[in-house]
PDB file of C-alpha atoms in Angstrom:
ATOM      1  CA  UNK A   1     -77.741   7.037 -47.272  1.00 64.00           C
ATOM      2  CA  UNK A   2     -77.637   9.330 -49.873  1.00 83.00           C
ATOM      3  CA  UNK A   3     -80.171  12.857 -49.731  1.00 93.00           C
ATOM      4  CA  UNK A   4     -82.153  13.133 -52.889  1.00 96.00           C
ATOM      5  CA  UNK A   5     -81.573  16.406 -54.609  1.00 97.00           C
ATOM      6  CA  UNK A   6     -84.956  18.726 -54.378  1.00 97.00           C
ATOM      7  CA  UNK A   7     -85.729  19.745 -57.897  1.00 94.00           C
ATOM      8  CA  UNK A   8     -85.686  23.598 -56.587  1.00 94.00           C
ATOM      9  CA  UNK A   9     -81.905  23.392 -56.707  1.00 97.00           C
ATOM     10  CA  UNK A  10     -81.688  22.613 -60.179  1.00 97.00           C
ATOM     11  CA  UNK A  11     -84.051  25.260 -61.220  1.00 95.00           C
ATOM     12  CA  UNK A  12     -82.642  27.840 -59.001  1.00 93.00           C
ATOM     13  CA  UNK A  13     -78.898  27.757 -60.985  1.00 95.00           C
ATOM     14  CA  UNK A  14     -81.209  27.428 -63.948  1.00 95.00           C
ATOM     15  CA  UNK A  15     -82.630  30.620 -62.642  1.00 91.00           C
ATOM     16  CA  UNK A  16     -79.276  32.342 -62.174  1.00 91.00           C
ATOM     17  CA  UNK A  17     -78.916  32.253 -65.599  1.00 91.00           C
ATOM     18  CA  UNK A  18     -81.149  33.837 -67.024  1.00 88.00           C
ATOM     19  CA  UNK A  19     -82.891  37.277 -66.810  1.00 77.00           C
ATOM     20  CA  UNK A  20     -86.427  36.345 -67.060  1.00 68.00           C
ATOM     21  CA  UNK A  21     -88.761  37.371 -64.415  1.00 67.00           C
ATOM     22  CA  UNK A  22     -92.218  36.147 -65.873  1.00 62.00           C
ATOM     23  CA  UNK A  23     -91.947  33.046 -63.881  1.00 65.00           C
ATOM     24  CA  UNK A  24     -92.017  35.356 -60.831  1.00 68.00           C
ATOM     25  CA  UNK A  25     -95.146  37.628 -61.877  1.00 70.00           C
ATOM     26  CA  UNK A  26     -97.167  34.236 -62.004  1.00 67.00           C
ATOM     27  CA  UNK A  27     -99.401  34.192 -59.526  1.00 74.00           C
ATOM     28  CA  UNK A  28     -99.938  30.473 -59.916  1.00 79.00           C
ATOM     29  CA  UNK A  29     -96.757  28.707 -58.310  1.00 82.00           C
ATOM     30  CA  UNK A  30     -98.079  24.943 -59.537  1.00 85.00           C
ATOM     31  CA  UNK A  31     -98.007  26.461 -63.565  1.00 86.00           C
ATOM     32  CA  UNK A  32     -94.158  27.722 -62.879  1.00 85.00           C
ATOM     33  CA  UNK A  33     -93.195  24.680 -61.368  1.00 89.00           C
ATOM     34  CA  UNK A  34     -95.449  22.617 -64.667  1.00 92.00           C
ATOM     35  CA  UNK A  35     -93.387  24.723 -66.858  1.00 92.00           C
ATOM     36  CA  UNK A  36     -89.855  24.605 -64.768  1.00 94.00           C
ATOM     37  CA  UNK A  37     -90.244  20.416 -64.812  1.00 96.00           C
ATOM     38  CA  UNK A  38     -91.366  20.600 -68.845  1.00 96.00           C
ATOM     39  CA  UNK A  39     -88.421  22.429 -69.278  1.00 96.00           C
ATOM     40  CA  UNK A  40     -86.314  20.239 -67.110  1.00 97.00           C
ATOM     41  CA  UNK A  41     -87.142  16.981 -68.427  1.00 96.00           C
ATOM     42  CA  UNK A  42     -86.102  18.212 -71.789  1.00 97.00           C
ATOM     43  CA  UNK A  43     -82.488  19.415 -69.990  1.00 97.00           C
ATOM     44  CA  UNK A  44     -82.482  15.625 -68.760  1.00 96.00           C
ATOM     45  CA  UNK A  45     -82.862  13.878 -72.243  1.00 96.00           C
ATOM     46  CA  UNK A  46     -80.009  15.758 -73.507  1.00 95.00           C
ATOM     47  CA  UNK A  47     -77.772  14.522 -70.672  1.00 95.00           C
ATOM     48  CA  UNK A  48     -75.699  12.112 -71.676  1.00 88.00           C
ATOM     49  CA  UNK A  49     -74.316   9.130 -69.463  1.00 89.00           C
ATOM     50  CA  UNK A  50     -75.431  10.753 -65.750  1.00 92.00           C
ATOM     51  CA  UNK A  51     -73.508   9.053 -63.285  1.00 92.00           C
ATOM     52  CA  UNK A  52     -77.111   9.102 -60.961  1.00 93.00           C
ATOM     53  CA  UNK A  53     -80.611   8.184 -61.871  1.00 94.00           C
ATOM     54  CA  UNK A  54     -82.139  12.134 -63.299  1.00 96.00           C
ATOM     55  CA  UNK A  55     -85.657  10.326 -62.187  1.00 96.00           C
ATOM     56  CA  UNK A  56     -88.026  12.145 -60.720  1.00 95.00           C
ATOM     57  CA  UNK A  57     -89.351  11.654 -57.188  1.00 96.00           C
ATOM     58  CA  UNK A  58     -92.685  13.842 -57.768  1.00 94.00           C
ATOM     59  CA  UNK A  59     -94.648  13.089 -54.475  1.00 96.00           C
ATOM     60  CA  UNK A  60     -91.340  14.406 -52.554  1.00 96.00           C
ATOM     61  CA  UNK A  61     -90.826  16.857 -55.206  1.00 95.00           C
ATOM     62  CA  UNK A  62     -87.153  15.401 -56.095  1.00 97.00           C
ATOM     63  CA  UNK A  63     -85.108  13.329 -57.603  1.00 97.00           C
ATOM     64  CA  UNK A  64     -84.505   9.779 -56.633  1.00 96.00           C
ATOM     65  CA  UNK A  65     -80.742  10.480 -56.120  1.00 96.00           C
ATOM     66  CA  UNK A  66     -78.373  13.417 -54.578  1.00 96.00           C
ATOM     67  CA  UNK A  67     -76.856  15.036 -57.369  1.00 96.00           C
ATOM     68  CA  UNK A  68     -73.389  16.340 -57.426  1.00 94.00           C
ATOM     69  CA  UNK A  69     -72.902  20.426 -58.173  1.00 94.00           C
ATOM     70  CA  UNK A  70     -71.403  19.327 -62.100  1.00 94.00           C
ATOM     71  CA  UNK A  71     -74.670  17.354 -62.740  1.00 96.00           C
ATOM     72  CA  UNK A  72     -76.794  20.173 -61.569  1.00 97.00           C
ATOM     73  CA  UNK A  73     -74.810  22.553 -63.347  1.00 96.00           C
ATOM     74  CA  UNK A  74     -74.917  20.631 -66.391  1.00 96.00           C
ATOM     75  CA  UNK A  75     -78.387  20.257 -66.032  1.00 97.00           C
ATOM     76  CA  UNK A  76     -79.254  24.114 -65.778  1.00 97.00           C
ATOM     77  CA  UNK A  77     -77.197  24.766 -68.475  1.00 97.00           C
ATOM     78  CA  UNK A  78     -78.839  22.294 -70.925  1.00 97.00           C
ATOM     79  CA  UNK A  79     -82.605  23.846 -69.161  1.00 96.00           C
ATOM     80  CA  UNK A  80     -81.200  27.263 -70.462  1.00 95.00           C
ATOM     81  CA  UNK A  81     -80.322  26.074 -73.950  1.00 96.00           C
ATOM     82  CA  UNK A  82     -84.352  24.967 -73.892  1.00 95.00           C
ATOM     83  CA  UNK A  83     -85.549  28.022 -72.867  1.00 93.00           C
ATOM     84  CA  UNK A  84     -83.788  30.251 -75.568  1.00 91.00           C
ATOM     85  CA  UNK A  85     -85.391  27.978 -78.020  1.00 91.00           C
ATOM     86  CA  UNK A  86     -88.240  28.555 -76.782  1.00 89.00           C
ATOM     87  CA  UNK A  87     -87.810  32.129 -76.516  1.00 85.00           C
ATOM     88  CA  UNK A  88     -86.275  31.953 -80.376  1.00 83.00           C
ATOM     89  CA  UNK A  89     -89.836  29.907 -81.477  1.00 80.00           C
ATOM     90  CA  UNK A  90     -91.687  32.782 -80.024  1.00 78.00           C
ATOM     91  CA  UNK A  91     -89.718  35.456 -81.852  1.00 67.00           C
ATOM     92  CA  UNK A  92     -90.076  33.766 -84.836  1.00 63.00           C
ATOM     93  CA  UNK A  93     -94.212  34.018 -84.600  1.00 63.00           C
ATOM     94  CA  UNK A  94     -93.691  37.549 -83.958  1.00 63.00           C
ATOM     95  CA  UNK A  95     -91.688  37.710 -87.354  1.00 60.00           C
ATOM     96  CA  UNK A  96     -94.330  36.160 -88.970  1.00 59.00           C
ATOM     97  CA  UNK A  97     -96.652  39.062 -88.135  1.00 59.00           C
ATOM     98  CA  UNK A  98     -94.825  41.628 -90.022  1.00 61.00           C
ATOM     99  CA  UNK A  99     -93.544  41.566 -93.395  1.00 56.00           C
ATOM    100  CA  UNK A 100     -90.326  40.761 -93.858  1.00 59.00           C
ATOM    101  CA  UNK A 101     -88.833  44.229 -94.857  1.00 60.00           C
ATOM    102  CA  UNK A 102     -90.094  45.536 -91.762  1.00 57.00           C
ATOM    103  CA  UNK A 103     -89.615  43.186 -89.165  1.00 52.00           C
ATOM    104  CA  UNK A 104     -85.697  43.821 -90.915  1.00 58.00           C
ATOM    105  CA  UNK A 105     -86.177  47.195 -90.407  1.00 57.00           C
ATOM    106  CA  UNK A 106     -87.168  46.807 -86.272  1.00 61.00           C
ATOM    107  CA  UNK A 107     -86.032  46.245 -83.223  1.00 67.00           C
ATOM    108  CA  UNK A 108     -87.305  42.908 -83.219  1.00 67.00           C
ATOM    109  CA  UNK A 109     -85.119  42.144 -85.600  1.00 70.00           C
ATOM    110  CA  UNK A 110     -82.208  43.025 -83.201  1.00 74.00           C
ATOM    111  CA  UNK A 111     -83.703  40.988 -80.381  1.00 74.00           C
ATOM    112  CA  UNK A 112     -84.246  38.035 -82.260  1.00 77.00           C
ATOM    113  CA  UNK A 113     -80.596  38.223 -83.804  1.00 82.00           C
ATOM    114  CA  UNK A 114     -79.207  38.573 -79.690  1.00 82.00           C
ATOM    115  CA  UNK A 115     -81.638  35.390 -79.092  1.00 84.00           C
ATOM    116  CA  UNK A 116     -79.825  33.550 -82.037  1.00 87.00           C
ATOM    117  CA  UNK A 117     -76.302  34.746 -80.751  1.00 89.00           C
ATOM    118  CA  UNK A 118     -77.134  33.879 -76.865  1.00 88.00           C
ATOM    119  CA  UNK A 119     -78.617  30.202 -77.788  1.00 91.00           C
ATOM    120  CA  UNK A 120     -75.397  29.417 -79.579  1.00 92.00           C
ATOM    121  CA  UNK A 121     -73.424  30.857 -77.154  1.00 91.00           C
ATOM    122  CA  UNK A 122     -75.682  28.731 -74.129  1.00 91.00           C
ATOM    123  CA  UNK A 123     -74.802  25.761 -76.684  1.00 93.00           C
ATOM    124  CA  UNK A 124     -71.191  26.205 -76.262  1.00 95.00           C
ATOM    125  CA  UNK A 125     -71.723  26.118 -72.534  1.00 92.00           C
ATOM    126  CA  UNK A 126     -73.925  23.366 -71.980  1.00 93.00           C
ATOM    127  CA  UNK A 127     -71.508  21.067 -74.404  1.00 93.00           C
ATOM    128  CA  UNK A 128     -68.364  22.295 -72.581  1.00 92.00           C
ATOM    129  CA  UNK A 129     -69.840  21.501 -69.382  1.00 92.00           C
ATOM    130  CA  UNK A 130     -71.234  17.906 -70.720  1.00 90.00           C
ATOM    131  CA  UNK A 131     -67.912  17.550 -71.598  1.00 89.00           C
ATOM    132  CA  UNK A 132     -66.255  18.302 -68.616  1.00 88.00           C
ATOM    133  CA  UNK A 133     -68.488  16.169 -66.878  1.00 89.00           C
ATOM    134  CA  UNK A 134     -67.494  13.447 -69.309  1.00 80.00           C
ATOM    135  CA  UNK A 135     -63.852  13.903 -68.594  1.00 74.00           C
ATOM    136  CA  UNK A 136     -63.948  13.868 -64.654  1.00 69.00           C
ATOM    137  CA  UNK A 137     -63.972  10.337 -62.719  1.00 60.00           C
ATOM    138  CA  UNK A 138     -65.457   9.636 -59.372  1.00 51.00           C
ATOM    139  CA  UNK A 139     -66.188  13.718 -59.416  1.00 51.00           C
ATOM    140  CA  UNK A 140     -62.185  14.495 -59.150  1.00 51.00           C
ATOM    141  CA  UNK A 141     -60.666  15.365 -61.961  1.00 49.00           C
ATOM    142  CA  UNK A 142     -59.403  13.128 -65.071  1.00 48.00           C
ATOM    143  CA  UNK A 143     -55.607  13.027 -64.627  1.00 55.00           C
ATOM    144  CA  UNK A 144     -55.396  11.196 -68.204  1.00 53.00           C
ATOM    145  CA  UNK A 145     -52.818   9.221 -66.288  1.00 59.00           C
ATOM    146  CA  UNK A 146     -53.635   5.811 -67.755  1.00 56.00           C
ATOM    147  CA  UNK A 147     -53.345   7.041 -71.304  1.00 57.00           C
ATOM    148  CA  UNK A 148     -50.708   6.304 -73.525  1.00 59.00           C
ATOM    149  CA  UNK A 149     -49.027   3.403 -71.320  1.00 59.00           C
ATOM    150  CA  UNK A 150     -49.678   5.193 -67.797  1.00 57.00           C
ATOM    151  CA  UNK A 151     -51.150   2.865 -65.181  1.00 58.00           C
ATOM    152  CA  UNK A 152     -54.820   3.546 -63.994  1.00 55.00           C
ATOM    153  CA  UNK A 153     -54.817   5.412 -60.202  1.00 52.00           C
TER     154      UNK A 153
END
């Protein structure tokens, strides 16, 4: 019988990927872990064709199934491209603050513009690794050996 995943394995390589430590100054573990599943269940909608159930187990704090290391990968990546949004979002308030000749003129500027740059960049990985998910069969590789009059291993 299969072991389900824990949801902390997800959101640790979601963690790896990122440098944000304001989860970590919270001194209220149960509003991380609100915000870490938020942020995962968007990651989850954006999966496309999982070959396991990405339900959520949350008395056991899991999911129903074990997931393999490309579906938690793929997962974290898709969580990161959610939380640069979100970052973005909250830039953009900031903007809204100053006029727009200043806000030009300031470093927030500059962050925001590295946001934009790393959320397009997290897009690229999160559809290259959806994709390579895609490709592989029975988590082995896709030997594209039944195309084009090959015979299926």
């Amino acid at each position: 019988m299969a072991t389900p995943t824990p949801w902390w394995t997800v959101f640790g390589a979601f963690l790896a990927r990122i440098e944000e430590d304001d989860w970590m100054r919270e001194e209220d573990q149960e509003i991380v872990q609100q915000d870490l599943l938020q942020i995962l269940g968007m990651a989850a909608f954006d999966f496309r064709f999982p070959r396991v159930s990405l339900d959520l187990d949350y008395l056991n704090e899991t999911f129903v199934s074990e997931l393999s290391n490309a579906e938690i990968q793929v997962l974290a990546t898709f969580m990161k491209v959610h939380w640069l949004r979100r970052q973005i979002n909250t830039w953009r308030v900031i903007k809204q603050q100053y006029s727009t000749k200043d806000f030009e003129l300031s470093s927030q500027a500059n962050h925001l513009d590295k946001l934009i740059k790393s959320l397009e960049s997290a897009e690229k990985e999160a559809k290259r690794a959806l994709d390579t998910y895609d490709r592989s069969r029975s988590h082995g590789v896709y030997t594209y050996s039944s195309l084009a009059g090959g015979t299926p291993e």
